[in-house]
Tab-separated table of N, CA and C in Angstrom:
chain	number	residue	atom	x	y	z
A	1396	MET	N	69.024	154.568	83.402
A	1396	MET	CA	69.025	153.250	83.987
A	1396	MET	C	70.201	152.460	83.440
A	1397	ASN	N	70.923	151.800	84.342
A	1397	ASN	CA	72.028	150.942	83.949
A	1397	ASN	C	71.605	149.495	84.106
A	1398	LYS	N	71.969	148.656	83.115
A	1398	LYS	CA	71.668	147.232	83.188
A	1398	LYS	C	72.973	146.458	83.229
A	1399	TYR	N	73.003	145.435	84.084
A	1399	TYR	CA	74.176	144.586	84.230
A	1399	TYR	C	73.722	143.136	84.249
A	1400	GLN	N	74.609	142.251	83.807
A	1400	GLN	CA	74.347	140.818	83.901
A	1400	GLN	C	75.462	140.201	84.718
A	1401	TYR	N	75.065	139.423	85.747
A	1401	TYR	CA	76.013	138.773	86.642
A	1401	TYR	C	75.749	137.278	86.642
A	1402	LYS	N	76.781	136.505	86.915
A	1402	LYS	CA	76.640	135.077	87.137
A	1402	LYS	C	77.230	134.799	88.509
A	1403	VAL	N	76.394	134.291	89.436
A	1403	VAL	CA	76.822	133.986	90.794
A	1403	VAL	C	76.559	132.502	91.028
A	1404	GLN	N	77.587	131.747	91.288
A	1404	GLN	CA	77.507	130.306	91.514
A	1404	GLN	C	76.683	129.622	90.425
A	1405	GLY	N	76.933	129.998	89.172
A	1405	GLY	CA	76.276	129.372	88.033
A	1405	GLY	C	74.882	129.873	87.728
A	1406	VAL	N	74.365	130.845	88.487
A	1406	VAL	CA	73.022	131.376	88.264
A	1406	VAL	C	73.145	132.774	87.661
A	1407	ASP	N	72.445	132.997	86.530
A	1407	ASP	CA	72.486	134.292	85.857
A	1407	ASP	C	71.507	135.265	86.502
A	1408	TYR	N	71.950	136.504	86.699
A	1408	TYR	CA	71.112	137.567	87.244
A	1408	TYR	C	71.198	138.771	86.330
A	1409	GLU	N	70.032	139.361	86.036
A	1409	GLU	CA	69.986	140.598	85.278
A	1409	GLU	C	69.615	141.706	86.272
A	1410	VAL	N	70.513	142.682	86.447
A	1410	VAL	CA	70.321	143.733	87.439
A	1410	VAL	C	70.154	145.065	86.713
A	1411	GLU	N	69.077	145.761	87.056
A	1411	GLU	CA	68.801	147.060	86.462
A	1411	GLU	C	68.719	148.084	87.587
A	1412	ILE	N	69.559	149.107	87.536
A	1412	ILE	CA	69.537	150.162	88.551
A	1412	ILE	C	68.585	151.248	88.075
A	1413	GLU	N	67.488	151.456	88.831
A	1413	GLU	CA	66.482	152.442	88.454
A	1413	GLU	C	66.874	153.845	88.900
A	1414	GLU	N	67.198	153.989	90.198
A	1414	GLU	CA	67.577	155.301	90.709
A	1414	GLU	C	68.375	155.149	91.994
A	1415	VAL	N	69.127	156.195	92.305
A	1415	VAL	CA	69.919	156.210	93.537
A	1415	VAL	C	69.614	157.517	94.251
A	1416	GLU	N	69.163	157.400	95.523
A	1416	GLU	CA	68.901	158.571	96.352
A	1416	GLU	C	69.728	158.433	97.614
A	1417	GLY	N	70.756	159.247	97.756
A	1417	GLY	CA	71.636	159.147	98.914
A	1417	GLY	C	72.368	157.827	98.886
A	1418	ASN	N	72.202	157.016	99.944
A	1418	ASN	CA	72.859	155.713	99.959
A	1418	ASN	C	71.863	154.574	99.707
A	1419	ILE	N	70.662	154.866	99.185
A	1419	ILE	CA	69.663	153.856	98.850
A	1419	ILE	C	69.492	153.813	97.339
A	1420	ALA	N	69.652	152.613	96.770
A	1420	ALA	CA	69.461	152.418	95.331
A	1420	ALA	C	68.241	151.540	95.118
A	1421	LYS	N	67.429	151.886	94.122
A	1421	LYS	CA	66.286	151.069	93.739
A	1421	LYS	C	66.714	150.278	92.509
A	1422	VAL	N	66.689	148.933	92.640
A	1422	VAL	CA	67.149	148.058	91.572
A	1422	VAL	C	66.118	146.969	91.307
A	1423	ASN	N	66.201	146.377	90.119
A	1423	ASN	CA	65.413	145.202	89.764
A	1423	ASN	C	66.392	144.081	89.494
A	1424	VAL	N	66.200	142.939	90.170
A	1424	VAL	CA	67.026	141.755	89.941
A	1424	VAL	C	66.117	140.694	89.340
A	1425	ASN	N	66.360	140.356	88.080
A	1425	ASN	CA	65.524	139.405	87.344
A	1425	ASN	C	64.049	139.805	87.417
A	1426	GLY	N	63.781	141.111	87.345
A	1426	GLY	CA	62.417	141.620	87.345
A	1426	GLY	C	61.796	141.822	88.720
A	1427	ILE	N	62.519	141.502	89.795
A	1427	ILE	CA	61.997	141.679	91.151
A	1427	ILE	C	62.626	142.933	91.755
A	1428	PRO	N	61.798	143.912	92.180
A	1428	PRO	CA	62.359	145.159	92.718
A	1428	PRO	C	62.928	144.996	94.130
A	1429	PHE	N	64.059	145.657	94.391
A	1429	PHE	CA	64.707	145.671	95.701
A	1429	PHE	C	65.171	147.086	95.989
A	1430	GLU	N	65.307	147.392	97.267
A	1430	GLU	CA	66.001	148.593	97.707
A	1430	GLU	C	67.280	148.117	98.355
A	1431	VAL	N	68.408	148.645	97.903
A	1431	VAL	CA	69.686	148.242	98.473
A	1431	VAL	C	70.339	149.440	99.129
A	1432	GLU	N	71.053	149.162	100.210
A	1432	GLU	CA	71.749	150.210	100.943
A	1432	GLU	C	73.222	150.158	100.563
A	1433	LEU	N	73.743	151.279	100.087
A	1433	LEU	CA	75.140	151.352	99.696
A	1433	LEU	C	75.994	151.590	100.931
A	1434	GLN	N	77.095	150.858	101.050
A	1434	GLN	CA	77.986	150.985	102.190
A	1434	GLN	C	78.868	152.235	102.080
A	1435	GLN	N	79.172	152.664	100.864
A	1435	GLN	CA	80.025	153.827	100.620
A	1435	GLN	C	79.324	154.736	99.623
A	1436	PRO	N	79.805	155.960	99.439
A	1436	PRO	CA	79.199	156.841	98.437
A	1436	PRO	C	79.185	156.168	97.065
A	1437	ILE	N	78.251	156.568	96.208
A	1437	ILE	CA	78.033	155.922	94.919
A	1437	ILE	C	79.299	155.858	94.071
A	1438	ASN	N	80.173	156.840	94.152
A	1438	ASN	CA	81.384	156.817	93.340
A	1438	ASN	C	82.330	155.703	93.766
A	1439	ALA	N	82.348	155.341	95.041
A	1439	ALA	CA	83.266	154.321	95.536
A	1439	ALA	C	82.608	152.953	95.647
A	1440	ALA	N	81.267	152.890	95.637
A	1440	ALA	CA	80.581	151.616	95.842
A	1440	ALA	C	80.617	150.782	94.574
A	1441	LYS	N	81.129	149.580	94.673
A	1441	LYS	CA	81.139	148.659	93.549
A	1441	LYS	C	80.174	147.504	93.797
A	1442	HIS	N	79.900	147.190	95.079
A	1442	HIS	CA	79.037	146.079	95.422
A	1442	HIS	C	78.037	146.520	96.495
A	1443	PRO	N	76.805	146.941	96.108
A	1443	PRO	CA	75.824	147.316	97.117
A	1443	PRO	C	75.363	146.093	97.896
A	1444	THR	N	74.886	146.315	99.111
A	1444	THR	CA	74.380	145.252	99.967
A	1444	THR	C	72.867	145.192	99.840
A	1445	ILE	N	72.319	144.019	99.551
A	1445	ILE	CA	70.874	143.866	99.423
A	1445	ILE	C	70.263	143.885	100.817
A	1446	VAL	N	69.250	144.759	101.002
A	1446	VAL	CA	68.626	144.904	102.307
A	1446	VAL	C	67.471	143.919	102.428
A	1447	LYS	N	66.362	144.141	101.767
A	1447	LYS	CA	65.199	143.255	101.794
A	1447	LYS	C	64.387	143.532	100.533
A	1448	PRO	N	63.640	142.547	100.051
A	1448	PRO	CA	62.808	142.788	98.879
A	1448	PRO	C	61.754	143.846	99.173
A	1449	LYS	N	61.472	144.668	98.154
A	1449	LYS	CA	60.478	145.716	98.317
A	1449	LYS	C	59.063	145.135	98.235
A	1450	VAL	N	58.859	144.188	97.322
A	1450	VAL	CA	57.551	143.554	97.180
A	1450	VAL	C	57.734	142.057	97.165
A	1451	GLU	N	56.649	141.353	97.489
A	1451	GLU	CA	56.701	139.895	97.512
A	1451	GLU	C	56.585	139.355	96.096
A	1452	ALA	N	57.380	138.350	95.787
A	1452	ALA	CA	57.329	137.703	94.476
A	1452	ALA	C	55.988	136.994	94.336
A	1453	PRO	N	55.495	136.857	93.091
A	1453	PRO	CA	54.217	136.171	92.922
A	1453	PRO	C	54.316	134.722	93.380
A	1454	LYS	N	53.222	134.227	93.954
A	1454	LYS	CA	53.170	132.840	94.422
A	1454	LYS	C	53.015	131.917	93.220
A	1455	PRO	N	53.505	130.674	93.325
A	1455	PRO	CA	53.317	129.716	92.239
A	1455	PRO	C	51.833	129.408	92.048
A	1456	ALA	N	51.515	128.801	90.903
A	1456	ALA	CA	50.128	128.468	90.591
A	1456	ALA	C	49.536	127.584	91.671
A	1457	ALA	N	48.220	127.622	91.784
A	1457	ALA	CA	47.526	126.859	92.829
A	1457	ALA	C	47.811	125.372	92.675
A	1458	LYS	N	47.878	124.678	93.786
A	1458	LYS	CA	48.145	123.235	93.814
A	1458	LYS	C	46.853	122.484	93.493
A	1459	PRO	N	46.955	121.261	92.972
A	1459	PRO	CA	45.754	120.451	92.750
A	1459	PRO	C	45.050	120.158	94.079
A	1460	ALA	N	43.788	119.791	94.000
A	1460	ALA	CA	42.995	119.550	95.204
A	1460	ALA	C	43.573	118.434	96.070
A	1461	ALA	N	44.357	117.533	95.496
A	1461	ALA	CA	44.915	116.410	96.254
A	1461	ALA	C	46.071	116.830	97.157
A	1462	ALA	N	46.572	118.047	96.985
A	1462	ALA	CA	47.716	118.500	97.785
A	1462	ALA	C	47.305	118.643	99.251
A	1463	ALA	N	48.266	118.425	100.144
A	1463	ALA	CA	47.996	118.550	101.576
A	1463	ALA	C	47.684	119.999	101.917
A	1464	PRO	N	46.759	120.242	102.852
A	1464	PRO	CA	46.453	121.626	103.228
A	1464	PRO	C	47.636	122.265	103.949
A	1465	LYS	N	47.757	123.574	103.796
A	1465	LYS	CA	48.840	124.304	104.457
A	1465	LYS	C	48.538	124.422	105.943
A	1466	GLN	N	49.616	124.417	106.761
A	1466	GLN	CA	49.439	124.569	108.197
A	1466	GLN	C	49.281	126.042	108.509
A	1467	GLU	N	48.145	126.427	109.016
A	1467	GLU	CA	47.948	127.792	109.479
A	1467	GLU	C	46.711	127.834	110.359
A	1468	ASP	N	46.589	128.899	111.124
A	1468	ASP	CA	45.426	129.036	111.987
A	1468	ASP	C	44.173	129.130	111.128
A	1469	ALA	N	43.055	128.743	111.684
A	1469	ALA	CA	41.798	128.791	110.952
A	1469	ALA	C	41.349	130.234	110.730
A	1470	ALA	N	41.703	131.130	111.629
A	1470	ALA	CA	41.272	132.520	111.521
A	1470	ALA	C	42.095	133.260	110.481
A	1471	PRO	N	41.479	134.169	109.695
A	1471	PRO	CA	42.231	134.930	108.711
A	1471	PRO	C	43.269	135.840	109.358
A	1472	ALA	N	43.129	136.159	110.638
A	1472	ALA	CA	44.072	137.046	111.310
A	1472	ALA	C	45.390	136.347	111.608
A	1473	ALA	N	45.574	135.127	111.101
A	1473	ALA	CA	46.778	134.356	111.372
A	1473	ALA	C	48.027	134.997	110.771
A	1474	THR	N	47.846	135.971	109.899
A	1474	THR	CA	49.002	136.594	109.265
A	1474	THR	C	49.623	137.674	110.144
A	1475	SER	N	49.099	137.886	111.356
A	1475	SER	CA	49.686	138.891	112.224
A	1475	SER	C	51.057	138.431	112.664
A	1476	GLY	N	51.977	139.361	112.735
A	1476	GLY	CA	53.345	139.030	113.126
A	1476	GLY	C	54.320	139.444	112.042
A	1477	THR	N	55.568	139.024	112.215
A	1477	THR	CA	56.622	139.363	111.278
A	1477	THR	C	56.870	138.186	110.348
A	1478	ALA	N	56.884	138.465	109.053
A	1478	ALA	CA	57.049	137.412	108.060
A	1478	ALA	C	58.508	136.976	107.961
A	1479	ILE	N	58.720	135.679	107.862
A	1479	ILE	CA	60.025	135.114	107.537
A	1479	ILE	C	59.927	134.722	106.067
A	1480	LYS	N	60.801	135.307	105.241
A	1480	LYS	CA	60.720	135.111	103.798
A	1480	LYS	C	61.871	134.266	103.277
A	1481	ALA	N	61.641	133.647	102.151
A	1481	ALA	CA	62.670	132.819	101.510
A	1481	ALA	C	63.803	133.719	101.013
A	1482	PRO	N	65.049	133.426	101.397
A	1482	PRO	CA	66.168	134.248	100.951
A	1482	PRO	C	66.582	133.954	99.515
A	1483	LEU	N	66.131	132.815	98.966
A	1483	LEU	CA	66.446	132.442	97.595
A	1483	LEU	C	65.410	131.422	97.140
A	1484	PRO	N	65.268	131.228	95.834
A	1484	PRO	CA	64.294	130.258	95.352
A	1484	PRO	C	64.732	128.837	95.690
A	1485	GLY	N	63.776	127.956	95.949
A	1485	GLY	CA	64.113	126.578	96.257
A	1485	GLY	C	62.878	125.769	96.606
A	1486	THR	N	63.121	124.592	97.213
A	1486	THR	CA	62.055	123.672	97.583
A	1486	THR	C	62.105	123.434	99.090
A	1487	ILE	N	60.949	123.479	99.734
A	1487	ILE	CA	60.863	123.243	101.173
A	1487	ILE	C	61.067	121.742	101.421
A	1488	THR	N	62.085	121.397	102.216
A	1488	THR	CA	62.346	119.975	102.512
A	1488	THR	C	61.967	119.608	103.942
A	1489	ALA	N	61.869	120.572	104.850
A	1489	ALA	CA	61.468	120.271	106.230
A	1489	ALA	C	60.893	121.516	106.885
A	1490	ILE	N	59.869	121.302	107.699
A	1490	ILE	CA	59.295	122.367	108.526
A	1490	ILE	C	59.458	121.901	109.965
A	1491	ASN	N	60.264	122.622	110.738
A	1491	ASN	CA	60.629	122.184	112.084
A	1491	ASN	C	59.758	122.763	113.190
A	1492	VAL	N	58.724	123.532	112.849
A	1492	VAL	CA	57.856	124.144	113.853
A	1492	VAL	C	56.400	123.952	113.460
A	1493	ASN	N	55.528	124.198	114.415
A	1493	ASN	CA	54.081	124.179	114.184
A	1493	ASN	C	53.515	125.512	114.641
A	1494	VAL	N	52.314	125.819	114.179
A	1494	VAL	CA	51.636	127.037	114.631
A	1494	VAL	C	51.468	126.942	116.138
A	1495	GLY	N	51.836	128.013	116.846
A	1495	GLY	CA	51.730	128.056	118.293
A	1495	GLY	C	53.046	127.761	119.001
A	1496	ASP	N	54.038	127.224	118.274
A	1496	ASP	CA	55.343	126.955	118.890
A	1496	ASP	C	56.060	128.259	119.203
A	1497	LYS	N	56.782	128.276	120.313
A	1497	LYS	CA	57.610	129.423	120.664
A	1497	LYS	C	58.992	129.203	120.066
A	1498	VAL	N	59.566	130.252	119.461
A	1498	VAL	CA	60.890	130.160	118.851
A	1498	VAL	C	61.766	131.283	119.376
A	1499	ASN	N	63.064	131.042	119.356
A	1499	ASN	CA	64.048	132.051	119.732
A	1499	ASN	C	64.838	132.442	118.497
A	1500	VAL	N	65.496	133.589	118.560
A	1500	VAL	CA	66.337	134.039	117.455
A	1500	VAL	C	67.386	132.968	117.179
A	1501	GLY	N	67.520	132.578	115.911
A	1501	GLY	CA	68.518	131.585	115.526
A	1501	GLY	C	67.998	130.165	115.461
A	1502	ASP	N	66.776	129.895	115.952
A	1502	ASP	CA	66.216	128.549	115.845
A	1502	ASP	C	65.952	128.234	114.366
A	1503	VAL	N	66.299	127.024	113.932
A	1503	VAL	CA	66.030	126.603	112.552
A	1503	VAL	C	64.550	126.252	112.462
A	1504	VAL	N	63.810	127.012	111.632
A	1504	VAL	CA	62.371	126.803	111.525
A	1504	VAL	C	61.994	126.037	110.258
A	1505	ILE	N	62.763	126.224	109.189
A	1505	ILE	CA	62.477	125.582	107.901
A	1505	ILE	C	63.803	125.233	107.239
A	1506	VAL	N	63.803	124.135	106.478
A	1506	VAL	CA	64.968	123.781	105.663
A	1506	VAL	C	64.547	123.932	104.206
A	1507	LEU	N	65.342	124.692	103.449
A	1507	LEU	CA	65.051	125.013	102.049
A	1507	LEU	C	66.184	124.468	101.189
A	1508	GLU	N	65.850	123.626	100.224
A	1508	GLU	CA	66.865	123.115	99.306
A	1508	GLU	C	66.940	124.033	98.098
A	1509	ALA	N	68.156	124.502	97.824
A	1509	ALA	CA	68.380	125.356	96.664
A	1509	ALA	C	69.731	124.975	96.074
A	1510	MET	N	69.764	124.763	94.785
A	1510	MET	CA	71.001	124.412	94.082
A	1510	MET	C	71.665	123.198	94.728
A	1511	LYS	N	70.869	122.175	95.054
A	1511	LYS	CA	71.351	120.914	95.626
A	1511	LYS	C	71.967	121.063	97.011
A	1512	MET	N	71.683	122.164	97.697
A	1512	MET	CA	72.205	122.386	99.046
A	1512	MET	C	71.045	122.629	100.004
A	1513	GLN	N	71.179	122.110	101.236
A	1513	GLN	CA	70.177	122.334	102.275
A	1513	GLN	C	70.513	123.650	102.983
A	1514	ASN	N	69.571	124.575	103.021
A	1514	ASN	CA	69.757	125.870	103.674
A	1514	ASN	C	68.829	125.969	104.878
A	1515	ASN	N	69.406	126.160	106.058
A	1515	ASN	CA	68.606	126.323	107.264
A	1515	ASN	C	68.060	127.738	107.315
A	1516	ILE	N	66.754	127.872	107.416
A	1516	ILE	CA	66.110	129.175	107.564
A	1516	ILE	C	65.862	129.350	109.060
A	1517	GLU	N	66.485	130.368	109.631
A	1517	GLU	CA	66.417	130.581	111.070
A	1517	GLU	C	65.426	131.678	111.417
A	1518	ALA	N	64.884	131.600	112.621
A	1518	ALA	CA	63.984	132.636	113.128
A	1518	ALA	C	64.795	133.919	113.312
A	1519	GLU	N	64.314	134.999	112.751
A	1519	GLU	CA	64.981	136.294	112.879
A	1519	GLU	C	64.513	137.028	114.131
A	1520	TYR	N	63.424	136.531	114.720
A	1520	TYR	CA	62.826	137.170	115.881
A	1520	TYR	C	62.390	136.089	116.866
A	1521	ALA	N	62.348	136.424	118.141
A	1521	ALA	CA	61.795	135.516	119.148
A	1521	ALA	C	60.293	135.758	119.213
A	1522	GLY	N	59.529	134.714	119.426
A	1522	GLY	CA	58.083	134.866	119.539
A	1522	GLY	C	57.388	133.545	119.314
A	1523	THR	N	56.119	133.640	118.921
A	1523	THR	CA	55.290	132.472	118.680
A	1523	THR	C	54.953	132.397	117.198
A	1524	VAL	N	55.047	131.202	116.619
A	1524	VAL	CA	54.693	131.008	115.214
A	1524	VAL	C	53.185	131.218	115.082
A	1525	THR	N	52.786	132.223	114.270
A	1525	THR	CA	51.355	132.523	114.118
A	1525	THR	C	50.754	131.901	112.870
A	1526	SER	N	51.582	131.628	111.850
A	1526	SER	CA	51.073	130.945	110.656
A	1526	SER	C	52.240	130.343	109.890
A	1527	ILE	N	51.941	129.277	109.168
A	1527	ILE	CA	52.914	128.638	108.275
A	1527	ILE	C	52.280	128.622	106.896
A	1528	LYS	N	52.943	129.222	105.930
A	1528	LYS	CA	52.368	129.423	104.603
A	1528	LYS	C	52.794	128.375	103.582
A	1529	VAL	N	53.649	127.427	103.972
A	1529	VAL	CA	54.159	126.428	103.032
A	1529	VAL	C	54.011	125.031	103.620
A	1530	VAL	N	54.134	124.026	102.768
A	1530	VAL	CA	54.184	122.633	103.192
A	1530	VAL	C	55.420	122.003	102.565
A	1531	THR	N	55.869	120.896	103.128
A	1531	THR	CA	57.020	120.190	102.587
A	1531	THR	C	56.761	119.852	101.119
A	1532	GLY	N	57.752	120.149	100.282
A	1532	GLY	CA	57.631	119.895	98.848
A	1532	GLY	C	57.269	121.123	98.040
A	1533	ASP	N	56.815	122.197	98.690
A	1533	ASP	CA	56.482	123.427	97.963
A	1533	ASP	C	57.725	124.033	97.330
A	1534	ALA	N	57.574	124.517	96.111
A	1534	ALA	CA	58.617	125.302	95.462
A	1534	ALA	C	58.306	126.767	95.754
A	1535	VAL	N	59.293	127.510	96.246
A	1535	VAL	CA	59.073	128.914	96.592
A	1535	VAL	C	60.051	129.795	95.847
A	1536	MET	N	59.647	131.020	95.638
A	1536	MET	CA	60.499	132.021	94.993
A	1536	MET	C	61.167	132.867	96.071
A	1537	GLU	N	62.239	133.523	95.712
A	1537	GLU	CA	62.912	134.441	96.634
A	1537	GLU	C	61.908	135.494	97.079
A	1538	GLY	N	61.839	135.735	98.384
A	1538	GLY	CA	60.923	136.743	98.922
A	1538	GLY	C	59.552	136.202	99.296
A	1539	SER	N	59.267	134.938	98.978
A	1539	SER	CA	57.980	134.350	99.351
A	1539	SER	C	57.898	134.211	100.875
A	1540	VAL	N	56.724	134.505	101.443
A	1540	VAL	CA	56.535	134.357	102.891
A	1540	VAL	C	56.441	132.873	103.225
A	1541	LEU	N	57.302	132.442	104.149
A	1541	LEU	CA	57.303	131.047	104.579
A	1541	LEU	C	56.446	130.848	105.815
A	1542	LEU	N	56.612	131.758	106.793
A	1542	LEU	CA	55.829	131.710	108.031
A	1542	LEU	C	55.866	133.069	108.684
A	1543	THR	N	55.040	133.251	109.713
A	1543	THR	CA	55.038	134.497	110.464
A	1543	THR	C	55.262	134.197	111.938
A	1544	ILE	N	55.975	135.113	112.590
A	1544	ILE	CA	56.245	135.007	114.023
A	1544	ILE	C	55.686	136.251	114.691
A	1545	GLY	N	54.829	136.053	115.686
A	1545	GLY	CA	54.187	137.179	116.353
A	1545	GLY	C	54.732	137.375	117.736
């Protein structure tokens, strides 16, 4: 296993390469496992491309009872569909859709503030919003499910 430390835009990352099979590498970034796809053979690759998190990061501790309820369908089956996940840790500043809204690819569904910048989270798929897992003001970790589109 190789360990590396990187600083990207002032944020420190500890990267540990667990194994490489073909053009897929299994790595841990700050303790979160990822599978990355290498663009070139391992001997020539200096910067692998991150594909998607392998597992979801743990959710923050439960909110006090006074917190607003999360927007989601009453039925537990509301998680059906494709999850839209946080690309980086931050705070939810706006939710631009409601459960049942139809969205197209590229529609801004959530605004996430990270490192003092507003990041538009766009729908990766066309469909109907089946659940929203966050509320304005929530702090989320990279890989946390924000909403699902069915």
